[in-house]
Amino acid sequence: MRILAAMLKHETNTFSPVPTDLARFRAWGLYEGEAVPAAYRGTNHPLAAYLDLAEAHGAEIVTPVAAEAMPSGLVQREAYEYLTGLILEELARGGFDCAMLDLHGAMVAEPDWDGEGGLLEAMRRIAPDLPIAVTLDMHGNITERVVENCTVLVGYKTYPHLDMAEMGRRAGTILLDAMAGRCRPVMAYGRLPLLAQTLRMGTADHPMGPLQAMTKDEEARPGILAASVFGGFPMADIPVAGLSAIVVADGDEAAARSSRDRLLAWAWEEREEFVYRHEPIGAAIARAKGINDAPIVLLDHADNVGSGGTSDSMVVIRELIAQNVEDVAVAAVWDPPAVQAMIAAGPGATLTLDLGGRTEMPSIGARPEPLRVTGVVRSVSDGEWIVRGPMYTGTRVTTGPTAVFETAGIRIVVTTHHHEPWDAGIFTNNGIDPRHCRYLLLKSRIHYRAGFAALAKAHITLDGVGVTTSDNAILRFDRLERPIYPLDPDAAWSP
């Protein structure tokens, strides 16, 4: 047996001014050919599960590419065509019995707003009968085009995404069982007019936790091979975005549809719970100051690089300084020139910097506003470490040259590459022990829980400024199919 296995992931924020080119993929991880297994074997990725399945079945596995970039703006045409081209060219050489793909589900590219759908459709043109398994992120904006052009589709059930390899194993196993005649997968897909917000999708919380538990209940029913709910990615002004469900059944289309409808009906009844409720930033900080235990996690969620933020908005840090909040560790501010200035000065040097605020955000009308600070360079590093926490376990990551700057009782990790702080390595690799900080300010939404939930004594969201805002009133949706809740409170749905 010959298996084509590839990874191509990007969560595209169409409001983000951060360009997504090949360099951005290379900064996070772009591997080709034989370099792919060396980079991903043994990690917590669907691709690692595909490698294990191939080995267990004595199959040859061909890996043309594994590429992922931190969330950002539109994937540029050159990058999309190059990366998808590696997969399509390998497929065109022929001789494959199946394909297993590790995709995201929310890629928007310059030539195709449905990036995954475009790739799968192109694969079907080359090999119309090829069995294809796909694993997708829980934040995928799933289209009929994606579903129609694969054999089996399975989504993550956890956020933070701790079950990536597990879901890859499920998708690949169903595909191999189908090829051996042990099952006949059929899929039922449905979508709600519900633009759920990311802050309301944590699977330790209501409503996404109970909804994902329902998918497991559905999978316990006879003949249901896999049930997936996708919260969707709301930072994308594209025709199809929002919450959807896909159920894979063993030859029983009616059972798949019934299972799908139960999931969607429950989500629709809970639609108000998928909307984040705001709190004035001053009140939130005052509430944090009144908590006696530590550490306390503060979330600068409007500037979450893991959803396409610029990671250089200084609004929240400015407010912390104004309110004399001390003993804070921050991860992370993106400012390559500041990093270079600190490297040149060296640890122990006192500097005055115009920190952050380098990126204009025209989609929300925000201009660059750096924060002038005087402080001390505490450390510099190469920004490379291996993730030891439960998400992306075993993956080598890099923030590029990185430095820690301390000002007004706040230690700020400043990076060259964008990075969401979902692993404690962002601190420990830079000389900060997060266990002994009163406050941890993280530019994150939910993924931070993978590395910090067990440590934190409290979690407080701070509504700052950025292109990952949870305030829909700030964003302009021109392409999104309407009506959709909560943009349109009277939006309706029925099974």
Short mmCIF file of C-alpha atoms in Angstrom, two decimals:
data_model
loop_
_atom_site.label_atom_id
_atom_site.label_comp_id
_atom_site.label_asym_id
_atom_site.label_seq_id
_atom_site.Cartn_x
_atom_site.Cartn_y
_atom_site.Cartn_z
CA MET A 1 0.00 0.00 0.00
CA ARG A 2 1.18 3.53 -0.81
CA ILE A 3 -0.22 6.42 1.22
CA LEU A 4 0.14 10.09 0.41
CA ALA A 5 0.19 12.07 3.68
CA ALA A 6 0.53 15.83 3.95
CA MET A 7 -0.08 18.71 6.34
CA LEU A 8 -1.13 22.21 5.30
CA LYS A 9 -2.60 24.45 8.00
CA HIS A 10 -3.53 28.09 8.31
CA GLU A 11 -6.28 29.88 10.21
CA THR A 12 -6.88 33.01 8.18
CA ASN A 13 -8.10 36.22 9.79
CA THR A 14 -9.30 38.35 6.87
CA PHE A 15 -9.20 41.44 9.12
CA SER A 16 -5.52 40.94 9.95
CA PRO A 17 -2.88 43.15 8.32
CA VAL A 18 -0.15 40.53 8.89
CA PRO A 19 0.83 39.05 5.51
CA THR A 20 0.89 35.27 5.06
CA ASP A 21 3.66 34.47 2.62
CA LEU A 22 6.07 31.56 2.29
CA ALA A 23 8.40 33.20 4.78
CA ARG A 24 5.69 33.04 7.41
CA PHE A 25 5.23 29.31 6.83
CA ARG A 26 8.99 28.82 7.01
CA ALA A 27 9.18 30.77 10.28
CA TRP A 28 6.76 28.38 11.96
CA GLY A 29 7.49 25.15 10.11
CA LEU A 30 7.76 24.15 6.46
CA TYR A 31 9.21 20.71 5.73
CA GLU A 32 9.38 18.78 2.48
CA GLY A 33 9.96 15.14 1.57
CA GLU A 34 12.03 13.10 4.00
CA ALA A 35 12.27 16.04 6.41
CA VAL A 36 8.56 15.65 7.23
CA PRO A 37 8.69 12.37 9.23
CA ALA A 38 11.80 13.56 11.05
CA ALA A 39 9.97 16.70 12.19
CA TYR A 40 6.59 15.23 13.11
CA ARG A 41 6.97 11.59 14.11
CA GLY A 42 6.03 11.19 17.77
CA THR A 43 4.34 14.59 18.08
CA ASN A 44 0.72 15.34 18.97
CA HIS A 45 -0.34 16.02 15.37
CA PRO A 46 -2.69 14.15 13.03
CA LEU A 47 0.26 13.77 10.69
CA ALA A 48 2.12 11.81 13.37
CA ALA A 49 -0.87 9.47 13.65
CA TYR A 50 -0.82 8.95 9.88
CA LEU A 51 2.85 8.01 10.06
CA ASP A 52 2.12 5.50 12.83
CA LEU A 53 -0.80 3.97 10.90
CA ALA A 54 1.32 3.53 7.80
CA GLU A 55 4.02 1.78 9.79
CA ALA A 56 1.49 -0.47 11.55
CA HIS A 57 0.03 -1.54 8.18
CA GLY A 58 3.39 -2.05 6.51
CA ALA A 59 2.57 0.70 4.03
CA GLU A 60 4.87 3.05 2.18
CA ILE A 61 4.09 6.64 3.09
CA VAL A 62 5.02 9.58 0.87
CA THR A 63 5.11 13.01 2.55
CA PRO A 64 5.46 15.84 0.02
CA VAL A 65 5.00 18.65 2.55
CA ALA A 66 4.14 19.60 6.12
CA ALA A 67 3.50 23.31 6.46
CA GLU A 68 1.87 25.50 9.08
CA ALA A 69 1.89 29.23 9.71
CA MET A 70 0.69 31.18 12.71
CA PRO A 71 -2.75 32.69 12.00
CA SER A 72 -2.62 35.94 10.04
CA GLY A 73 -4.07 37.59 6.92
CA LEU A 74 -4.84 36.16 3.49
CA VAL A 75 -2.51 33.41 2.31
CA GLN A 76 -0.71 34.91 -0.64
CA ARG A 77 -1.15 33.33 -4.05
CA GLU A 78 2.50 32.33 -4.37
CA ALA A 79 2.47 30.52 -1.02
CA TYR A 80 -0.84 28.75 -1.64
CA GLU A 81 0.09 27.59 -5.12
CA TYR A 82 3.54 26.45 -4.06
CA LEU A 83 2.35 24.43 -1.06
CA THR A 84 -0.72 22.89 -2.68
CA GLY A 85 1.39 22.29 -5.77
CA LEU A 86 3.75 20.03 -3.82
CA ILE A 87 0.78 17.81 -2.89
CA LEU A 88 -0.84 17.87 -6.33
CA GLU A 89 2.39 17.18 -8.22
CA GLU A 90 3.13 14.16 -6.02
CA LEU A 91 -0.40 12.87 -6.49
CA ALA A 92 -0.16 13.30 -10.25
CA ARG A 93 2.82 10.93 -10.31
CA GLY A 94 0.31 8.21 -9.46
CA GLY A 95 0.48 4.90 -7.67
CA PHE A 96 -1.31 5.90 -4.47
CA ASP A 97 -3.95 3.80 -2.75
CA CYS A 98 -5.21 6.61 -0.49
CA ALA A 99 -4.40 10.02 0.93
CA MET A 100 -4.45 11.27 4.52
CA LEU A 101 -4.47 15.03 5.02
CA ASP A 102 -3.85 17.12 8.13
CA LEU A 103 -5.61 20.42 7.31
CA HIS A 104 -7.15 23.28 9.26
CA GLY A 105 -10.46 24.21 7.67
CA ALA A 106 -10.24 28.02 7.88
CA MET A 107 -7.65 28.83 5.21
CA VAL A 108 -8.51 31.79 3.00
CA ALA A 109 -6.13 32.25 0.08
CA GLU A 110 -5.88 35.00 -2.50
CA PRO A 111 -6.91 32.68 -5.33
CA ASP A 112 -9.57 30.78 -3.31
CA TRP A 113 -11.48 31.83 -0.19
CA ASP A 114 -12.11 28.13 0.51
CA GLY A 115 -8.47 27.05 0.59
CA GLU A 116 -9.05 23.47 1.75
CA GLY A 117 -11.96 23.02 -0.64
CA GLY A 118 -9.80 24.18 -3.53
CA LEU A 119 -7.06 21.70 -2.65
CA LEU A 120 -9.42 18.75 -2.27
CA GLU A 121 -11.28 19.58 -5.47
CA ALA A 122 -7.98 19.69 -7.35
CA MET A 123 -6.99 16.34 -5.88
CA ARG A 124 -10.28 14.83 -7.04
CA ARG A 125 -9.67 16.07 -10.58
CA ILE A 126 -6.36 14.19 -10.61
CA ALA A 127 -7.58 11.04 -8.84
CA PRO A 128 -11.42 10.90 -8.85
CA ASP A 129 -11.69 7.61 -6.96
CA LEU A 130 -8.90 8.08 -4.44
CA PRO A 131 -9.99 7.43 -0.82
CA ILE A 132 -9.15 10.59 1.17
CA ALA A 133 -9.19 11.09 4.95
CA VAL A 134 -9.11 14.62 6.34
CA THR A 135 -8.60 15.88 9.86
CA LEU A 136 -9.70 19.46 10.56
CA ASP A 137 -9.34 21.97 13.38
CA MET A 138 -12.37 22.63 15.58
CA HIS A 139 -12.32 26.22 14.25
CA GLY A 140 -12.78 25.25 10.63
CA ASN A 141 -15.36 27.07 8.51
CA ILE A 142 -16.54 23.94 6.72
CA THR A 143 -18.05 24.06 3.23
CA GLU A 144 -20.00 21.52 1.20
CA ARG A 145 -17.11 21.61 -1.28
CA VAL A 146 -14.77 20.20 1.38
CA VAL A 147 -17.16 17.43 2.36
CA GLU A 148 -17.97 16.45 -1.22
CA ASN A 149 -14.31 15.95 -2.09
CA CYS A 150 -13.19 13.61 0.67
CA THR A 151 -14.16 10.18 1.98
CA VAL A 152 -13.87 10.69 5.73
CA LEU A 153 -13.72 13.94 7.69
CA VAL A 154 -13.04 14.18 11.43
CA GLY A 155 -12.59 17.29 13.61
CA TYR A 156 -10.87 17.91 16.93
CA LYS A 157 -13.11 17.67 19.99
CA THR A 158 -10.99 19.73 22.37
CA TYR A 159 -10.04 23.40 22.68
CA PRO A 160 -7.21 23.76 23.58
CA HIS A 161 -6.50 21.16 20.91
CA LEU A 162 -5.12 18.27 22.94
CA ASP A 163 -6.55 15.46 20.81
CA MET A 164 -5.02 16.24 17.41
CA ALA A 165 -3.16 12.96 16.98
CA GLU A 166 -6.12 11.03 18.41
CA MET A 167 -8.48 12.47 15.80
CA GLY A 168 -5.94 11.81 13.05
CA ARG A 169 -5.81 8.20 14.16
CA ARG A 170 -9.61 7.99 14.03
CA ALA A 171 -9.84 9.48 10.54
CA GLY A 172 -7.05 7.30 9.17
CA THR A 173 -8.42 4.14 10.78
CA ILE A 174 -11.90 4.67 9.33
CA LEU A 175 -10.36 5.17 5.90
CA LEU A 176 -8.25 2.01 6.12
CA ASP A 177 -11.21 0.01 7.40
CA ALA A 178 -13.29 1.25 4.45
CA MET A 179 -10.56 0.21 2.02
CA ALA A 180 -10.52 -3.25 3.60
CA GLY A 181 -14.30 -3.56 3.26
CA ARG A 182 -14.98 -3.40 6.99
CA CYS A 183 -17.19 -0.29 6.74
CA ARG A 184 -18.80 2.02 4.16
CA PRO A 185 -18.52 5.62 5.36
CA VAL A 186 -21.23 8.11 4.39
CA MET A 187 -21.29 11.69 5.66
CA ALA A 188 -24.02 14.16 6.63
CA TYR A 189 -23.06 17.84 6.83
CA GLY A 190 -25.01 20.81 8.14
CA ARG A 191 -24.34 24.41 9.11
CA LEU A 192 -26.07 26.92 11.37
CA PRO A 193 -26.51 30.66 10.76
CA LEU A 194 -24.44 31.15 13.93
CA LEU A 195 -21.21 33.11 14.08
CA ALA A 196 -20.02 31.71 17.40
CA GLN A 197 -17.23 33.58 19.16
CA THR A 198 -13.93 31.91 19.95
CA LEU A 199 -13.94 32.90 23.63
CA ARG A 200 -17.12 30.83 24.01
CA MET A 201 -15.68 27.67 22.52
CA GLY A 202 -13.46 26.35 25.30
CA THR A 203 -14.36 22.73 25.88
CA ALA A 204 -13.99 23.06 29.65
CA ASP A 205 -16.90 25.52 29.49
CA HIS A 206 -20.55 25.72 28.57
CA PRO A 207 -21.76 25.54 25.81
CA MET A 208 -18.97 23.91 23.77
CA GLY A 209 -18.06 21.37 26.44
CA PRO A 210 -21.52 19.77 26.58
CA LEU A 211 -21.84 19.98 22.79
CA GLN A 212 -18.61 18.09 22.24
CA ALA A 213 -19.69 15.57 24.88
CA MET A 214 -22.79 15.03 22.73
CA THR A 215 -20.57 14.05 19.78
CA LYS A 216 -19.19 11.21 21.89
CA ASP A 217 -22.71 10.15 22.78
CA GLU A 218 -23.57 10.09 19.09
CA GLU A 219 -20.50 7.98 18.35
CA ALA A 220 -21.76 5.45 20.89
CA ARG A 221 -24.84 4.85 18.75
CA PRO A 222 -24.75 1.79 16.46
CA GLY A 223 -23.31 2.55 13.04
CA ILE A 224 -21.93 6.04 13.84
CA LEU A 225 -18.21 6.10 13.03
CA ALA A 226 -17.44 9.72 13.89
CA ALA A 227 -19.34 12.85 14.89
CA SER A 228 -17.72 16.29 14.75
CA VAL A 229 -18.84 19.79 15.65
CA PHE A 230 -16.89 22.76 14.33
CA GLY A 231 -17.31 26.03 16.18
CA GLY A 232 -16.04 27.87 13.13
CA PHE A 233 -13.68 30.83 12.90
CA PRO A 234 -15.53 34.16 13.23
CA MET A 235 -12.65 36.41 12.14
CA ALA A 236 -13.20 35.61 8.47
CA ASP A 237 -15.35 37.74 6.18
CA ILE A 238 -16.11 34.99 3.69
CA PRO A 239 -19.43 33.62 2.41
CA VAL A 240 -19.43 30.52 4.62
CA ALA A 241 -18.37 30.89 8.25
CA GLY A 242 -19.81 29.66 11.51
CA LEU A 243 -20.82 26.58 13.44
CA SER A 244 -21.29 23.30 11.57
CA ALA A 245 -21.47 19.55 12.17
CA ILE A 246 -20.42 16.46 10.22
CA VAL A 247 -21.37 12.90 11.07
CA VAL A 248 -19.80 9.82 9.46
CA ALA A 249 -21.98 6.70 9.53
CA ASP A 250 -21.42 3.15 8.32
CA GLY A 251 -23.60 3.07 5.21
CA ASP A 252 -26.68 4.56 6.94
CA GLU A 253 -27.30 8.06 5.57
CA ALA A 254 -30.51 8.50 7.57
CA ALA A 255 -28.67 7.75 10.82
CA ALA A 256 -25.96 10.26 9.90
CA ARG A 257 -28.55 12.96 9.20
CA SER A 258 -30.43 12.31 12.43
CA SER A 259 -27.22 12.50 14.44
CA ARG A 260 -26.18 15.72 12.70
CA ASP A 261 -29.57 17.33 13.35
CA ARG A 262 -29.50 16.51 17.07
CA LEU A 263 -26.14 18.24 17.40
CA LEU A 264 -27.17 21.31 15.42
CA ALA A 265 -30.52 21.65 17.17
CA TRP A 266 -28.87 21.69 20.61
CA ALA A 267 -26.30 24.28 19.47
CA TRP A 268 -29.05 26.50 18.04
CA GLU A 269 -31.00 26.39 21.29
CA GLU A 270 -27.85 27.56 23.08
CA ARG A 271 -26.93 30.23 20.51
CA GLU A 272 -26.94 33.10 23.01
CA GLU A 273 -24.29 31.26 25.03
CA PHE A 274 -21.91 31.36 22.05
CA VAL A 275 -21.65 35.16 22.33
CA TYR A 276 -19.01 36.80 24.58
CA ARG A 277 -20.16 39.43 27.08
CA HIS A 278 -17.86 42.43 27.50
CA GLU A 279 -16.51 44.07 30.66
CA PRO A 280 -14.81 47.50 30.88
CA ILE A 281 -11.06 47.01 31.05
CA GLY A 282 -10.69 49.18 34.15
CA ALA A 283 -13.26 47.12 36.04
CA ALA A 284 -11.62 43.86 34.96
CA ILE A 285 -8.20 44.98 36.18
CA ALA A 286 -9.64 46.22 39.46
CA ARG A 287 -11.26 42.81 39.91
CA ALA A 288 -7.90 41.13 39.26
CA LYS A 289 -6.18 43.34 41.85
CA GLY A 290 -8.72 42.19 44.44
CA ILE A 291 -7.78 38.52 44.11
CA ASN A 292 -5.34 37.41 46.80
CA ASP A 293 -4.11 34.14 45.30
CA ALA A 294 -1.61 33.90 42.43
CA PRO A 295 -0.72 33.55 39.65
CA ILE A 296 -3.65 35.25 37.92
CA VAL A 297 -3.93 34.92 34.15
CA LEU A 298 -4.94 38.10 32.32
CA LEU A 299 -5.96 37.65 28.68
CA ASP A 300 -5.26 40.31 26.07
CA HIS A 301 -7.62 38.40 23.79
CA ALA A 302 -8.20 41.15 21.20
CA ASP A 303 -4.54 40.86 20.21
CA ASN A 304 -4.27 37.08 20.12
CA VAL A 305 -1.70 36.11 17.51
CA GLY A 306 -3.23 32.62 17.52
CA SER A 307 -6.27 34.12 15.79
CA GLY A 308 -4.34 36.51 13.54
CA GLY A 309 -3.51 39.34 15.93
CA THR A 310 -0.52 41.61 15.38
CA SER A 311 0.77 40.90 18.90
CA ASP A 312 2.00 44.47 19.24
CA SER A 313 -1.07 46.26 20.61
CA MET A 314 0.04 48.00 23.79
CA VAL A 315 -3.37 49.10 25.08
CA VAL A 316 -3.60 46.55 27.89
CA ILE A 317 0.03 46.92 28.99
CA ARG A 318 -0.40 50.71 29.02
CA GLU A 319 -3.45 50.33 31.28
CA LEU A 320 -1.61 47.98 33.66
CA ILE A 321 1.19 50.54 34.03
CA ALA A 322 -1.35 53.34 34.56
CA GLN A 323 -2.97 51.33 37.37
CA ASN A 324 0.42 50.47 38.94
CA VAL A 325 -0.04 46.73 38.50
CA GLU A 326 3.31 45.04 39.19
CA ASP A 327 4.86 41.57 39.24
CA VAL A 328 3.53 40.86 35.76
CA ALA A 329 5.07 38.61 33.10
CA VAL A 330 3.90 39.24 29.53
CA ALA A 331 3.93 36.83 26.59
CA ALA A 332 4.47 38.16 24.13
CA VAL A 333 4.98 41.45 22.30
CA TRP A 334 6.11 41.23 18.67
CA ASP A 335 8.76 43.88 17.95
CA PRO A 336 11.81 42.73 15.94
CA PRO A 337 13.60 46.14 16.01
CA ALA A 338 13.24 46.32 19.79
CA VAL A 339 14.72 42.82 20.08
CA GLN A 340 17.72 43.87 18.00
CA ALA A 341 18.21 46.98 20.15
CA MET A 342 18.19 44.84 23.30
CA ILE A 343 20.59 42.30 21.84
CA ALA A 344 22.96 45.11 20.89
CA ALA A 345 22.76 46.62 24.38
CA GLY A 346 23.06 43.26 26.15
CA PRO A 347 21.57 41.89 29.39
CA GLY A 348 21.69 44.38 32.26
CA ALA A 349 21.57 47.44 30.01
CA THR A 350 19.12 50.25 30.71
CA LEU A 351 17.23 51.43 27.62
CA THR A 352 14.39 53.67 26.59
CA LEU A 353 12.31 52.02 23.87
CA ASP A 354 9.26 52.79 21.80
CA LEU A 355 7.88 49.30 22.31
CA GLY A 356 5.27 47.61 20.14
CA GLY A 357 2.56 49.50 18.29
CA ARG A 358 4.25 49.02 14.93
CA THR A 359 1.33 47.72 12.90
CA GLU A 360 -1.53 49.70 11.42
CA MET A 361 -4.87 47.89 11.57
CA PRO A 362 -7.05 49.56 8.93
CA SER A 363 -9.86 46.99 9.23
CA ILE A 364 -10.66 48.31 12.72
CA GLY A 365 -9.40 51.87 12.22
CA ALA A 366 -6.48 51.50 14.63
CA ARG A 367 -3.22 53.35 14.03
CA PRO A 368 0.21 52.33 15.38
CA GLU A 369 0.66 53.44 19.00
CA PRO A 370 4.02 52.38 20.46
CA LEU A 371 4.54 52.67 24.20
CA ARG A 372 7.63 54.61 25.33
CA VAL A 373 9.17 52.80 28.27
CA THR A 374 12.45 52.88 30.15
CA GLY A 375 13.73 49.71 31.69
CA VAL A 376 16.32 46.96 31.84
CA VAL A 377 17.20 44.17 29.42
CA ARG A 378 16.87 41.03 31.53
CA SER A 379 17.81 38.32 29.02
CA VAL A 380 18.24 37.44 25.35
CA SER A 381 17.79 34.05 23.68
CA ASP A 382 17.49 32.37 20.29
CA GLY A 383 13.81 31.75 20.96
CA GLU A 384 13.90 28.03 20.23
CA TRP A 385 12.53 25.24 22.42
CA ILE A 386 10.63 21.96 22.27
CA VAL A 387 7.06 21.95 23.57
CA ARG A 388 6.68 19.72 26.63
CA GLY A 389 3.08 20.64 27.45
CA PRO A 390 -0.05 18.79 26.28
CA MET A 391 -0.63 20.80 23.08
CA TYR A 392 1.79 20.42 20.14
CA THR A 393 3.76 18.08 22.36
CA GLY A 394 7.22 17.35 20.99
CA THR A 395 7.09 20.11 18.38
CA ARG A 396 10.09 22.41 18.01
CA VAL A 397 8.96 26.02 17.96
CA THR A 398 10.77 29.30 17.54
CA THR A 399 10.01 32.90 18.31
CA GLY A 400 13.23 33.95 16.59
CA PRO A 401 15.69 36.13 18.50
CA THR A 402 13.89 37.02 21.72
CA ALA A 403 14.54 39.32 24.67
CA VAL A 404 12.97 40.12 28.04
CA PHE A 405 12.49 43.78 28.94
CA GLU A 406 11.51 44.86 32.47
CA THR A 407 9.77 48.15 33.11
CA ALA A 408 7.53 49.33 35.97
CA GLY A 409 7.49 45.88 37.56
CA ILE A 410 6.45 44.20 34.30
CA ARG A 411 8.66 41.70 32.47
CA ILE A 412 7.81 41.58 28.77
CA VAL A 413 8.90 38.77 26.45
CA VAL A 414 9.60 40.49 23.12
CA THR A 415 9.84 38.31 20.02
CA THR A 416 10.93 38.40 16.40
CA HIS A 417 8.31 35.89 15.20
CA HIS A 418 4.65 35.89 16.18
CA HIS A 419 3.73 33.26 18.74
CA GLU A 420 0.65 32.48 20.85
CA PRO A 421 1.61 31.58 24.45
CA TRP A 422 0.03 28.14 24.85
CA ASP A 423 3.09 26.54 26.43
CA ALA A 424 5.06 27.56 29.50
CA GLY A 425 8.24 27.39 27.42
CA ILE A 426 7.61 30.94 26.23
CA PHE A 427 8.55 31.97 29.78
CA THR A 428 10.92 29.28 31.03
CA ASN A 429 13.03 29.47 27.88
CA ASN A 430 13.50 33.14 28.66
CA GLY A 431 14.41 32.92 32.33
CA ILE A 432 10.95 33.49 33.84
CA ASP A 433 9.28 31.00 36.17
CA PRO A 434 5.53 31.61 35.70
CA ARG A 435 4.75 29.88 39.00
CA HIS A 436 6.25 32.79 40.91
CA CYS A 437 4.55 35.69 39.14
CA ARG A 438 1.47 37.42 40.52
CA TYR A 439 0.08 38.08 37.05
CA LEU A 440 0.61 36.43 33.67
CA LEU A 441 -0.58 38.63 30.80
CA LEU A 442 -1.07 36.39 27.77
CA LYS A 443 -2.01 37.41 24.24
CA SER A 444 -4.27 34.40 23.92
CA ARG A 445 -7.90 33.30 24.13
CA ILE A 446 -8.31 29.64 25.10
CA HIS A 447 -5.17 27.81 23.94
CA TYR A 448 -3.26 29.26 26.90
CA ARG A 449 -5.12 26.72 29.05
CA ALA A 450 -2.96 23.91 27.67
CA GLY A 451 0.12 25.27 29.44
CA PHE A 452 -1.31 27.45 32.19
CA ALA A 453 -4.76 26.23 33.33
CA ALA A 454 -3.34 23.99 36.06
CA LEU A 455 -1.16 26.84 37.29
CA ALA A 456 -3.61 29.75 37.28
CA LYS A 457 -5.72 30.62 40.31
CA ALA A 458 -7.97 32.92 38.28
CA HIS A 459 -8.56 33.84 34.64
CA ILE A 460 -9.72 37.32 33.60
CA THR A 461 -10.31 38.62 30.06
CA LEU A 462 -9.22 42.17 29.27
CA ASP A 463 -10.96 43.82 26.34
CA GLY A 464 -8.10 45.59 24.60
CA VAL A 465 -7.68 46.64 20.98
CA GLY A 466 -6.79 44.36 18.08
CA VAL A 467 -8.00 42.50 15.02
CA THR A 468 -9.06 39.49 17.11
CA THR A 469 -11.59 41.60 18.99
CA SER A 470 -14.71 39.87 20.27
CA ASP A 471 -16.74 43.02 19.60
CA ASN A 472 -18.61 42.34 16.37
CA ALA A 473 -19.65 46.00 16.16
CA ILE A 474 -16.04 46.91 15.33
CA LEU A 475 -15.84 44.55 12.35
CA ARG A 476 -17.33 45.00 8.90
CA PHE A 477 -18.67 41.86 7.24
CA ASP A 478 -19.30 42.40 3.51
CA ARG A 479 -19.08 38.84 2.11
CA LEU A 480 -20.60 36.75 4.90
CA GLU A 481 -23.91 35.12 4.06
CA ARG A 482 -26.69 36.84 5.98
CA PRO A 483 -28.77 36.64 8.08
CA ILE A 484 -26.53 35.14 10.77
CA TYR A 485 -26.77 35.31 14.55
CA PRO A 486 -25.73 37.45 16.48
CA LEU A 487 -25.10 39.99 13.71
CA ASP A 488 -28.76 39.50 12.83
CA PRO A 489 -30.69 38.75 16.04
CA ASP A 490 -33.73 37.52 14.08
CA ALA A 491 -31.79 34.88 12.13
CA ALA A 492 -33.72 31.61 12.01
CA TRP A 493 -32.92 27.91 11.51
CA SER A 494 -34.78 24.62 11.50
CA PRO A 495 -33.55 21.05 10.81
#
